[in-house]
PDB file of C-alpha atoms in Angstrom:
ATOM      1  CA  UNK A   1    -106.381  46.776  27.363  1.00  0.00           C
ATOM      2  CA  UNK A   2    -108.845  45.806  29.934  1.00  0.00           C
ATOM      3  CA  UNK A   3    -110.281  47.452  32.828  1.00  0.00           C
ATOM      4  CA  UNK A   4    -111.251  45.104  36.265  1.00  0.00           C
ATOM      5  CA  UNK A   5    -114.493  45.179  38.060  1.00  0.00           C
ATOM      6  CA  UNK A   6    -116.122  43.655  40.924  1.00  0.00           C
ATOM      7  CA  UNK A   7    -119.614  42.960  41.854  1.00  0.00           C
ATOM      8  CA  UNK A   8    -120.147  43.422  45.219  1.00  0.00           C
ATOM      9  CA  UNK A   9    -122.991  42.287  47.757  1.00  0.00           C
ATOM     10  CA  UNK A  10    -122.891  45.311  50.470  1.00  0.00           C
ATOM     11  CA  UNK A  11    -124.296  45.435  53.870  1.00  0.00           C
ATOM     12  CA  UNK A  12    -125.164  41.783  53.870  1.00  0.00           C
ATOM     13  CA  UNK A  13    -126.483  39.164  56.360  1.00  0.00           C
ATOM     14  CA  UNK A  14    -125.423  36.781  53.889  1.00  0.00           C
ATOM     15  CA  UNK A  15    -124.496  36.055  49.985  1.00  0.00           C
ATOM     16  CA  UNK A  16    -127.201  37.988  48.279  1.00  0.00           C
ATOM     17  CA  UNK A  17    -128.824  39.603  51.044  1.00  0.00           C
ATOM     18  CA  UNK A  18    -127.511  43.085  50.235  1.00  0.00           C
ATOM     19  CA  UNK A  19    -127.511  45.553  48.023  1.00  0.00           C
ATOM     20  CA  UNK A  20    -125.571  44.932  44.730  1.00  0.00           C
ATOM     21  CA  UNK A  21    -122.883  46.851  43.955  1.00  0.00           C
ATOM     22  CA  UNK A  22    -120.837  47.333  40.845  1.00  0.00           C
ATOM     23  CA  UNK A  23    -117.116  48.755  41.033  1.00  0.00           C
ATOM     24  CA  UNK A  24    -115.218  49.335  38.115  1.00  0.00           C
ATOM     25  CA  UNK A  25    -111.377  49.657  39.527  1.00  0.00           C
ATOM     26  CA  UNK A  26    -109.540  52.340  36.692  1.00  0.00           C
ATOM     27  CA  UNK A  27    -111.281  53.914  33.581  1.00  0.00           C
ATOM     28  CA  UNK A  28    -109.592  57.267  34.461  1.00  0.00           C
ATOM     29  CA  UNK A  29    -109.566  58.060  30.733  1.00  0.00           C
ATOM     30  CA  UNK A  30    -113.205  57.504  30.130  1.00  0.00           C
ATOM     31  CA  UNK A  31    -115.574  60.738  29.658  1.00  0.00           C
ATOM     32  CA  UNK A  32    -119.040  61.048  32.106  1.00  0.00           C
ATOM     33  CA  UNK A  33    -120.987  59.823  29.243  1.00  0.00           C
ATOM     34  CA  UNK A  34    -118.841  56.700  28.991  1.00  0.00           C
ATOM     35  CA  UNK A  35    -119.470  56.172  32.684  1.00  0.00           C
ATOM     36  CA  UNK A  36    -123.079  56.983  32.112  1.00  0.00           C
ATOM     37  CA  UNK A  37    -123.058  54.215  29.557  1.00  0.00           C
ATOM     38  CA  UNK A  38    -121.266  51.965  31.133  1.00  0.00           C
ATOM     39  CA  UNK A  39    -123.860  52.171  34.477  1.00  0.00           C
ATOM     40  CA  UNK A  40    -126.771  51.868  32.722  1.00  0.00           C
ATOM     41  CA  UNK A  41    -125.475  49.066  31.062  1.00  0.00           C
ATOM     42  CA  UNK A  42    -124.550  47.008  34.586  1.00  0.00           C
ATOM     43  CA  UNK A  43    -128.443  48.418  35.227  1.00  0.00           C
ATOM     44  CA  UNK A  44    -127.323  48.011  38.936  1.00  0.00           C
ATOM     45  CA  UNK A  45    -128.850  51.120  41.345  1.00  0.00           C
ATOM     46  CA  UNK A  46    -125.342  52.585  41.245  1.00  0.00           C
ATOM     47  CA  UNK A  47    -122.015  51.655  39.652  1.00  0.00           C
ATOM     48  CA  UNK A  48    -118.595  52.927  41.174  1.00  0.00           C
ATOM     49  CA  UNK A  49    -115.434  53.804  39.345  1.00  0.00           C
ATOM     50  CA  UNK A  50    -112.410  54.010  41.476  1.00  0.00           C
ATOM     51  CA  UNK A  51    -109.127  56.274  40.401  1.00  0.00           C
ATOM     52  CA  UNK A  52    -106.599  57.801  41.572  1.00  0.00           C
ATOM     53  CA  UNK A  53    -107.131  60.617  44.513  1.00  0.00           C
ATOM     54  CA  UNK A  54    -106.658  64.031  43.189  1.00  0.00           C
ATOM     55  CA  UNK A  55    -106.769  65.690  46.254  1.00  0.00           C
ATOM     56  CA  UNK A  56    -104.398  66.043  49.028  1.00  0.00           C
ATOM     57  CA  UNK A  57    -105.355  63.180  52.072  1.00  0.00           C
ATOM     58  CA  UNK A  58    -107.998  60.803  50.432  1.00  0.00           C
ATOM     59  CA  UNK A  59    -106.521  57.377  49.410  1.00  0.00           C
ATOM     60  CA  UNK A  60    -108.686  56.974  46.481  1.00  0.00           C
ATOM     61  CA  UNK A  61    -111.589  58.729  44.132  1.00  0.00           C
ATOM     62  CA  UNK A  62    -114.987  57.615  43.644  1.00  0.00           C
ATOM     63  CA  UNK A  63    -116.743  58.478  41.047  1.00  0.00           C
ATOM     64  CA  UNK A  64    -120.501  57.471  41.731  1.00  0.00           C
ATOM     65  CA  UNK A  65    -123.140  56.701  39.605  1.00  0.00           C
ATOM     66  CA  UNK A  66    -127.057  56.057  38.803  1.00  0.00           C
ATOM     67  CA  UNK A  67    -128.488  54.943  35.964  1.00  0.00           C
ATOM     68  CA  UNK A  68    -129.484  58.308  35.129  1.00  0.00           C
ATOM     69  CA  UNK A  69    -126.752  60.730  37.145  1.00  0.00           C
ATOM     70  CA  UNK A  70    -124.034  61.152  38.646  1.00  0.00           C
ATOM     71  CA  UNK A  71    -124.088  61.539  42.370  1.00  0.00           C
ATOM     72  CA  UNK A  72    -121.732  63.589  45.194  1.00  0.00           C
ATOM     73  CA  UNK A  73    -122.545  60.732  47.544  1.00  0.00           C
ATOM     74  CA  UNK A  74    -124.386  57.231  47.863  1.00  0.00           C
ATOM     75  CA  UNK A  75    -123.743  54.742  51.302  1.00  0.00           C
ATOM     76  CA  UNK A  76    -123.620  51.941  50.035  1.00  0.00           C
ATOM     77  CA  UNK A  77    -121.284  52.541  47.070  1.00  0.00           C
ATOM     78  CA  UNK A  78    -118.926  54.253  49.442  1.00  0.00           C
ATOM     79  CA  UNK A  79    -118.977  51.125  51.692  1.00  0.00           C
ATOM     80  CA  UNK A  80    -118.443  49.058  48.009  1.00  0.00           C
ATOM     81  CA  UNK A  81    -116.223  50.753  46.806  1.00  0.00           C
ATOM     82  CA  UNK A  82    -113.445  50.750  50.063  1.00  0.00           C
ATOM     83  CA  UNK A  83    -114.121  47.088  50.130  1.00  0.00           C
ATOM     84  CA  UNK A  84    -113.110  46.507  46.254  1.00  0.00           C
ATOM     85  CA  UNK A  85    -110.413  49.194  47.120  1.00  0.00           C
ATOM     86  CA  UNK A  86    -108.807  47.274  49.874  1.00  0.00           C
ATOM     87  CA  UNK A  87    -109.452  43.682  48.443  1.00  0.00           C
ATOM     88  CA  UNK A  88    -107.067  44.620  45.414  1.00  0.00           C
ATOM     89  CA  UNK A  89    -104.577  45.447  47.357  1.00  0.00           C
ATOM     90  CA  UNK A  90    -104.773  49.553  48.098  1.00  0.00           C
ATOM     91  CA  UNK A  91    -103.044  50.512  51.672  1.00  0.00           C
ATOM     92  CA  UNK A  92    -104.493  53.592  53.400  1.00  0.00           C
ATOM     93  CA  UNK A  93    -102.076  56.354  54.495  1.00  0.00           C
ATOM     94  CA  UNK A  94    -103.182  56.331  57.607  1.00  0.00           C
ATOM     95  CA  UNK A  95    -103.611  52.855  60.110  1.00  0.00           C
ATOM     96  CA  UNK A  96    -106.400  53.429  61.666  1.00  0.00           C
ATOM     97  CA  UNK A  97    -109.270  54.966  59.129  1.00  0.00           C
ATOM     98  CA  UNK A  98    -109.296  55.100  55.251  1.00  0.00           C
ATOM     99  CA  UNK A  99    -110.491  58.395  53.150  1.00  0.00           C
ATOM    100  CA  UNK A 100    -112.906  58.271  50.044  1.00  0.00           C
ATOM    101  CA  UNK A 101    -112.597  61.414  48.327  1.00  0.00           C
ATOM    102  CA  UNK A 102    -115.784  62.001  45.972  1.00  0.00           C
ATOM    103  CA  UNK A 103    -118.446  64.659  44.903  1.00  0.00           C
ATOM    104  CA  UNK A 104    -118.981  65.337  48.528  1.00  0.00           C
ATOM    105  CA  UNK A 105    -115.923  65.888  49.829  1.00  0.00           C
ATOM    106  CA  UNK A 106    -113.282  63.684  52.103  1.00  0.00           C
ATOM    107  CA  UNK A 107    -115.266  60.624  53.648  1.00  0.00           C
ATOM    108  CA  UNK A 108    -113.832  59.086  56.488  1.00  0.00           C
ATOM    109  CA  UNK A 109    -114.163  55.041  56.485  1.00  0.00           C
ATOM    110  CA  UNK A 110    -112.873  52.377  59.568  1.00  0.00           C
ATOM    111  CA  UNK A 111    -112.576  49.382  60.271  1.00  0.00           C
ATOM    112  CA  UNK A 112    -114.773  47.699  62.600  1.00  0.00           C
ATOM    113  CA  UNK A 113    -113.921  44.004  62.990  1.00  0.00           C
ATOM    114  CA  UNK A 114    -115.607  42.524  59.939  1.00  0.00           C
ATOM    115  CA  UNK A 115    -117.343  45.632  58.860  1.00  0.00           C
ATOM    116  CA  UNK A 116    -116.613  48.701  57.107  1.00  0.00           C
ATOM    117  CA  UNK A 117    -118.052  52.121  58.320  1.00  0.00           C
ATOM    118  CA  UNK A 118    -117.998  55.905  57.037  1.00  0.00           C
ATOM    119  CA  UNK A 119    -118.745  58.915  58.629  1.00  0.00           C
ATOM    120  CA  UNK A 120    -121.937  60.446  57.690  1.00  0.00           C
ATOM    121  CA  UNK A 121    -121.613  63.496  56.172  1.00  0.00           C
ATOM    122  CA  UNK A 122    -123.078  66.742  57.012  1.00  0.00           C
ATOM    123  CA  UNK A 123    -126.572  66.992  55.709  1.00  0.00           C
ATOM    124  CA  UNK A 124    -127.033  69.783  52.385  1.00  0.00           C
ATOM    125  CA  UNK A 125    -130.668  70.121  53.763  1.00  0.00           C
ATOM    126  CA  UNK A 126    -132.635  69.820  56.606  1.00  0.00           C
ATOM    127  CA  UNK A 127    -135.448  70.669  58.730  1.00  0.00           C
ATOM    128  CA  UNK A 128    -138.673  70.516  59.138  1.00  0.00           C
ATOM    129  CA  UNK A 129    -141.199  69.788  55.080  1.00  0.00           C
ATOM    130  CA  UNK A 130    -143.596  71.878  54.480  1.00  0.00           C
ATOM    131  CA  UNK A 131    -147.535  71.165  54.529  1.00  0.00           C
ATOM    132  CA  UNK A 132    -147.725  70.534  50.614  1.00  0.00           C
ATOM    133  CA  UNK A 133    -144.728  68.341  50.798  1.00  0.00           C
ATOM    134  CA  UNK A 134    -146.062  66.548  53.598  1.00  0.00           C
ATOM    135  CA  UNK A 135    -149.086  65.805  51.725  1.00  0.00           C
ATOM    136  CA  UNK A 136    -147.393  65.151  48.248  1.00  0.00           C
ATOM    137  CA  UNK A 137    -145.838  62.470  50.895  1.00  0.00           C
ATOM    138  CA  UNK A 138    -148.687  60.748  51.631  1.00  0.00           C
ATOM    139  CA  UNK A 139    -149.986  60.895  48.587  1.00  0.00           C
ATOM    140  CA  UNK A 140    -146.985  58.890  47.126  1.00  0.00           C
ATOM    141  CA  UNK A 141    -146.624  56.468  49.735  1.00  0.00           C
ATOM    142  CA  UNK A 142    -151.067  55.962  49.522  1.00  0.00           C
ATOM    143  CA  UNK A 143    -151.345  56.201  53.396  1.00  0.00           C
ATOM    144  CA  UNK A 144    -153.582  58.643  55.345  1.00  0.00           C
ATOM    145  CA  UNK A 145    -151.537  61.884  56.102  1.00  0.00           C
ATOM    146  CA  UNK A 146    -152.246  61.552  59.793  1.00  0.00           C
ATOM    147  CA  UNK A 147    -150.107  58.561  59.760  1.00  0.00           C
ATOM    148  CA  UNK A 148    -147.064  60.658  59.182  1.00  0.00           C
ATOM    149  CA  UNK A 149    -145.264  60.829  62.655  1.00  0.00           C
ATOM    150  CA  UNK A 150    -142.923  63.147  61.586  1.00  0.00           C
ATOM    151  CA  UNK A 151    -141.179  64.187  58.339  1.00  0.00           C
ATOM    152  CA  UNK A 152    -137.969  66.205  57.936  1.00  0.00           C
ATOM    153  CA  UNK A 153    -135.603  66.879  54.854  1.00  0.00           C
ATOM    154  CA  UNK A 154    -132.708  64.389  54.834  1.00  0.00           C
ATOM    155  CA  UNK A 155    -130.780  65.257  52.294  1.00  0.00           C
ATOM    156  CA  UNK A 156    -127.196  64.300  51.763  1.00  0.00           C
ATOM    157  CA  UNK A 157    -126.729  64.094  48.318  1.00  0.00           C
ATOM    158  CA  UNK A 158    -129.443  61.847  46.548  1.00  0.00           C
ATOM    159  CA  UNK A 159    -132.322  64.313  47.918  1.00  0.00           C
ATOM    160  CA  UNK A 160    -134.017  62.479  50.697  1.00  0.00           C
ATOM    161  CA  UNK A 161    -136.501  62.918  52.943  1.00  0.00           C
ATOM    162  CA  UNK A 162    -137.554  61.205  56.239  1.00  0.00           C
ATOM    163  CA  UNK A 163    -140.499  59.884  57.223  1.00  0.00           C
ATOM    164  CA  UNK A 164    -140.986  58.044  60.590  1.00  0.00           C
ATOM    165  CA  UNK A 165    -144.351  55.932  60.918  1.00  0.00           C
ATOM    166  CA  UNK A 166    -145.635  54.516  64.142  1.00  0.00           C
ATOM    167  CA  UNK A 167    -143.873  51.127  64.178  1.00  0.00           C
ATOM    168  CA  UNK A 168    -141.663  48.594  61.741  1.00  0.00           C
ATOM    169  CA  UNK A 169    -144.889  47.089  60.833  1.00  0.00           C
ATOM    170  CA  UNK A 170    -146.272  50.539  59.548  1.00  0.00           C
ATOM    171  CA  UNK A 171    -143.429  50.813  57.321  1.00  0.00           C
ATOM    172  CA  UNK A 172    -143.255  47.379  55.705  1.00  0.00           C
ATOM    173  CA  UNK A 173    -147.472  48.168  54.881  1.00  0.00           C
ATOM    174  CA  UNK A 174    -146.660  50.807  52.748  1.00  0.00           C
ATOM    175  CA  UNK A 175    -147.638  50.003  49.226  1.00  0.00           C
ATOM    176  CA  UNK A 176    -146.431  53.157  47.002  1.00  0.00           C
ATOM    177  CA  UNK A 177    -147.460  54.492  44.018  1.00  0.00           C
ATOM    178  CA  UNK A 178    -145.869  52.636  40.994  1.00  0.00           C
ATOM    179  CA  UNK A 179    -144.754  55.756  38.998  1.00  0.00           C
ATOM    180  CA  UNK A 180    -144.111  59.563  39.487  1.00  0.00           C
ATOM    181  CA  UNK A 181    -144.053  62.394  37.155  1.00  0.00           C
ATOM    182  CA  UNK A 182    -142.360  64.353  39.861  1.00  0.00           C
ATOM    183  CA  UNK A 183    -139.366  63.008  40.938  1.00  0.00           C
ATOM    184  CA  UNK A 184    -139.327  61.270  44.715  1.00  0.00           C
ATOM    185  CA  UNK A 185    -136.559  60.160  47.477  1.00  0.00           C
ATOM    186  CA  UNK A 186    -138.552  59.144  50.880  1.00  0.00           C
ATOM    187  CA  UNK A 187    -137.174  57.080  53.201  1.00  0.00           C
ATOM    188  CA  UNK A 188    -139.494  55.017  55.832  1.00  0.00           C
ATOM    189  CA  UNK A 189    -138.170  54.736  59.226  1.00  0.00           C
ATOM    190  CA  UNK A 190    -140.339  52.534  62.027  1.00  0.00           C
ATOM    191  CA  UNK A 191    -138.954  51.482  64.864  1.00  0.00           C
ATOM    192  CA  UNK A 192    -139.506  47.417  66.106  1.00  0.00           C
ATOM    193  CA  UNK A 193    -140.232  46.189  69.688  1.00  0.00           C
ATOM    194  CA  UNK A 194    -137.597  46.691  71.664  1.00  0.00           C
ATOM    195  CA  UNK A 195    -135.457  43.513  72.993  1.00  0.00           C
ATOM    196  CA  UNK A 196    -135.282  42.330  69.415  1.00  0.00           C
ATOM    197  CA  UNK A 197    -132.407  41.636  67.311  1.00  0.00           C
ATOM    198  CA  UNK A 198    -133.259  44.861  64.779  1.00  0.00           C
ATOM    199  CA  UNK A 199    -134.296  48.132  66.484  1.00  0.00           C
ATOM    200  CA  UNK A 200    -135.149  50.066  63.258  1.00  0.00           C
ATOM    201  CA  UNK A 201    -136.956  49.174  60.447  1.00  0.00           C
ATOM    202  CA  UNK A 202    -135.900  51.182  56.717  1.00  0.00           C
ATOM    203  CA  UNK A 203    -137.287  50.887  53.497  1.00  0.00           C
ATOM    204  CA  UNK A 204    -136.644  53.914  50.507  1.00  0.00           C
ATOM    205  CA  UNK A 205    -137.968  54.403  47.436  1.00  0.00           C
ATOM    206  CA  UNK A 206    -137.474  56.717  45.059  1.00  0.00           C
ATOM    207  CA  UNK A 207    -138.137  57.536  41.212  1.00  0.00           C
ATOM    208  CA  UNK A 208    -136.224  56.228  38.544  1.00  0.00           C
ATOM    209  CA  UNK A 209    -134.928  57.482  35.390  1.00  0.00           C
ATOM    210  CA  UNK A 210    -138.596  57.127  33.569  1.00  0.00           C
ATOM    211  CA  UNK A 211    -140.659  57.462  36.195  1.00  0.00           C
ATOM    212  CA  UNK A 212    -141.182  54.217  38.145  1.00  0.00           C
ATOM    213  CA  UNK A 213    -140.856  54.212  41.294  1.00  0.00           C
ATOM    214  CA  UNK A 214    -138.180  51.926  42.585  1.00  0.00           C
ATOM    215  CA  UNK A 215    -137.908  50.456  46.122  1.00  0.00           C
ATOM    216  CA  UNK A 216    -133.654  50.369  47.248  1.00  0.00           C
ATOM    217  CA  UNK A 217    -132.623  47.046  48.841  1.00  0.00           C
ATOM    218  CA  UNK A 218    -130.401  48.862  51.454  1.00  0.00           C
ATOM    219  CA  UNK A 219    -129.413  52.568  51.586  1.00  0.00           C
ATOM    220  CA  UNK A 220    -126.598  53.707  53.019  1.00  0.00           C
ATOM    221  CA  UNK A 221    -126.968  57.444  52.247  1.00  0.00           C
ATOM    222  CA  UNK A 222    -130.302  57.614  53.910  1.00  0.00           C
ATOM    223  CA  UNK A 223    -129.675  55.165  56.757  1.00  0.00           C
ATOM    224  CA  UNK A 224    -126.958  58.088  57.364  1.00  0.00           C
ATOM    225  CA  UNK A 225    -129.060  60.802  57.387  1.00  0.00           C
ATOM    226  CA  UNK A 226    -131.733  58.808  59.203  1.00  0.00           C
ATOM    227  CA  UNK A 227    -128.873  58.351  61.832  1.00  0.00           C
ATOM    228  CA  UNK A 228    -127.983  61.899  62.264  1.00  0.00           C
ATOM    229  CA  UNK A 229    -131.727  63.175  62.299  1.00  0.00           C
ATOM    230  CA  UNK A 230    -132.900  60.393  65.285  1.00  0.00           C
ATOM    231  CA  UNK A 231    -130.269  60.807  67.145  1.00  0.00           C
ATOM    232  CA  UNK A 232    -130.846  64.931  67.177  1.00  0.00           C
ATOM    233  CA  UNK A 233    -134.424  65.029  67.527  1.00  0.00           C
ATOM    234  CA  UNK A 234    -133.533  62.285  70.286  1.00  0.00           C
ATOM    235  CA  UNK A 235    -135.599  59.141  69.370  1.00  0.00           C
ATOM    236  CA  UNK A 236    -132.209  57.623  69.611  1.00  0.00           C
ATOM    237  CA  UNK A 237    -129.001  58.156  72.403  1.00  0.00           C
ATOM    238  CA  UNK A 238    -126.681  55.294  70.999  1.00  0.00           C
ATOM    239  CA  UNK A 239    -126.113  52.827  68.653  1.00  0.00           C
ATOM    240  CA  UNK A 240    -128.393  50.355  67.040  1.00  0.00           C
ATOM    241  CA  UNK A 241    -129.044  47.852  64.064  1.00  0.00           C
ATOM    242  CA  UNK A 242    -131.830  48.586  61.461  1.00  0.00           C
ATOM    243  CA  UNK A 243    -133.446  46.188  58.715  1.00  0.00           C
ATOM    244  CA  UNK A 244    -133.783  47.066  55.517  1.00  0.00           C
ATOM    245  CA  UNK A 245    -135.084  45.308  52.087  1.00  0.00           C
ATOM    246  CA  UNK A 246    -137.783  43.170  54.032  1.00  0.00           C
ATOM    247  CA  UNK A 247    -140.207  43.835  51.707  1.00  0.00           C
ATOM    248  CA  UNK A 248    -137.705  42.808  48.725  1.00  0.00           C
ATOM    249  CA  UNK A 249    -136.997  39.491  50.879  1.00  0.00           C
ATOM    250  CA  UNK A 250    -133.214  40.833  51.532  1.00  0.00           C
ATOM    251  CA  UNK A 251    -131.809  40.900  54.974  1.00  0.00           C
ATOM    252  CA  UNK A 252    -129.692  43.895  54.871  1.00  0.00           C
ATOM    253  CA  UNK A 253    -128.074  45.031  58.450  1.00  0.00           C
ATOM    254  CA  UNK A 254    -127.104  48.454  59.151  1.00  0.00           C
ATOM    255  CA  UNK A 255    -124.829  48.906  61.883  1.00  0.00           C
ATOM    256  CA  UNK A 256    -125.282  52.858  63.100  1.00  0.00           C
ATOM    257  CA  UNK A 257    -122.437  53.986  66.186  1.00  0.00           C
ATOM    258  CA  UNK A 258    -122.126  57.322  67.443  1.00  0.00           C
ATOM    259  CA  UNK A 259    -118.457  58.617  68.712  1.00  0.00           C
ATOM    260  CA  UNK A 260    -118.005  61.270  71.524  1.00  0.00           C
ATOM    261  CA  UNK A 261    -118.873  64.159  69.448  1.00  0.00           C
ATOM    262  CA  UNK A 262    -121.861  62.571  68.008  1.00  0.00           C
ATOM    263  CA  UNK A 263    -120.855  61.626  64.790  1.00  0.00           C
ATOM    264  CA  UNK A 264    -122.729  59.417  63.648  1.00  0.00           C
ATOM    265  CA  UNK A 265    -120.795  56.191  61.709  1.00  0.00           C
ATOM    266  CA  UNK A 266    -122.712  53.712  59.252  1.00  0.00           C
ATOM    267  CA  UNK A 267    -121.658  50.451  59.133  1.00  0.00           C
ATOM    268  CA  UNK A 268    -121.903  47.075  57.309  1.00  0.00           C
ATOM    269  CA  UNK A 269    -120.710  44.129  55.988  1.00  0.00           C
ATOM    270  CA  UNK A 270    -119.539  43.851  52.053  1.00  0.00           C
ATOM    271  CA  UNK A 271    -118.264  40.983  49.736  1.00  0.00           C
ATOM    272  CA  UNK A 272    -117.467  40.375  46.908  1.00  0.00           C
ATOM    273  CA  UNK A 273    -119.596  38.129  44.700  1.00  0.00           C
ATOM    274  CA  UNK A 274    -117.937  37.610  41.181  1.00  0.00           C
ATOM    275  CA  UNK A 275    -114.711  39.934  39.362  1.00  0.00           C
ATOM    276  CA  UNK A 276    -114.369  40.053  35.710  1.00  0.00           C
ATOM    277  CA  UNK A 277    -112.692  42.324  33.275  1.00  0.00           C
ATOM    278  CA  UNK A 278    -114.505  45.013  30.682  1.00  0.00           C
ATOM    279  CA  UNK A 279    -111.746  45.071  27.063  1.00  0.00           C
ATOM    280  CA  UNK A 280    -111.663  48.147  25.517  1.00  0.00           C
ATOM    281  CA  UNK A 281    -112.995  50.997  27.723  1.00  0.00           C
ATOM    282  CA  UNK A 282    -110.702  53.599  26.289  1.00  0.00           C
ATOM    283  CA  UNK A 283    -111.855  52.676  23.177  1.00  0.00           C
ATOM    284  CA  UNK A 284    -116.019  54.259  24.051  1.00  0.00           C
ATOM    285  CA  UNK A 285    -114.740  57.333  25.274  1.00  0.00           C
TER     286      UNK A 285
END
């Protein structure tokens, strides 16, 4: 027996501009460990496995992993994985929106033309960092403390926090530290000149599972956050389009809308880039 999979480039301006993506579409009867394996083996940032929904309202269940945990939430997996999802064939419930159910909850996904876009999800920590945080921040990132805007826990699963710098070109002359005992998530936020094509510029990086620290191509769970923390400290009143994975020459676009209620919703555009089949699954569990 053989299980399907997909590898899919995710909030592209372009085959392989995105963020790489692996979705593995079944392997309901394979243990954590198995999944573990099975990531670290694809030794993509995160690998998907989509089942079947066990709870009442989501379409489908993702299961999300690193290559060293499993997470409640990730952007651009959840943006992956409803692309894979609808590509072989699933049909939402409901016409107008599709539901994710995963570690964090219910996540609400639309349509938008030829992008997908969830709902950011409420934060699981916020506010303000502290002054040893704030310089354990600049300390990882090698930059001058006083060049720290602002900084703010923005953390919706994967444990990030924000850091806004005075412009795009701040962020993109960050050179980090290459490896960290302690374990990091910061994500860079500057913003560009305005009139421009791209309003915000992104870049994260985090630790990996031994200690080097890793720079994401495009994030979607911090580009939420990011989203929701701009637009209440209000840097930001609508929508706009940030950059990220500059640095990594990618040209990832994130599409960020806000509805009535401010809810913020983080778009993009996925595809898929090759499918194959894994034999055997069952068989490592």
């Amino acid at each position: 027996m053989t299980t399907p999979f997909s590898l899919v480039d995710v909030f592209h301006d372009g085959p392989f501009t995105g963020n790489p993506l692996a979705v593995v579409r079944g392997g309901g009867d394979l243990d954590t460990a198995t999944m573990q394996a099975i990531t670290r083996w694809f030794n993509l940032s995160e690998t998907v496995f989509l089942l079947p929904p066990s709870v009442a309202g989501a379409d489908y269940h993702a299961r999300i992993f690193t290559l060293d945990r499993e997470l409640p939430f990730a952007g651009h997996p959840t943006l992956g994985a409803c692309h894979a999802w609808l590509a072989a064939g699933g049909v939402p419930a409901a016409s107008d929106r599709i539901v994710q159910q995963c570690g964090a909850g219910l996540i609400p996904l639309r349509r938008d033309a030829d992008r997908l876009a969830f709902a950011a999800p409420p934060l699981l920590r916020g506010g303000p960092v502290d002054a040893e945080t704030r310089a354990g921040l600049a300390q990882a990132l090698r930059i001058d403390p006083s060049a720290i805007v602002d900084a703010a826990w923005a953390d919706n699963g994967p444990g990030w926090i924000a850091v806004l710098l005075e412009s795009a070109e701040a962020v993109l002359a960050v050179e980090p530290v290459r490896h960290s005992d302690a374990r990091i998530e910061i994500g860079l936020i500057g913003a560009h000149s305005a009139g421009g094509p791209v309003d915000w510029e992104i870049r994260t990086i985090f630790s990996g599972a031994f200690g080097a620290v890793i720079e994401d191509p495009v994030t979607g769970s911090f580009n939420a956050s990011a989203a929701q923390w701009l637009y209440e400290s209000g840097r930001v009143t609508g929508g706009y389009v940030a950059a990220q994975g500059t640095r990594l020459d990618r040209r990832g676009r994130i599409f960020v809308d806000y509805d009535a209620d401010g809810q913020a919703w983080i778009g993009g555009r996925s595809m898929t880039i090759a499918e194959g089949t894994l034999p055997g699954l069952s068989a490592l569990a």
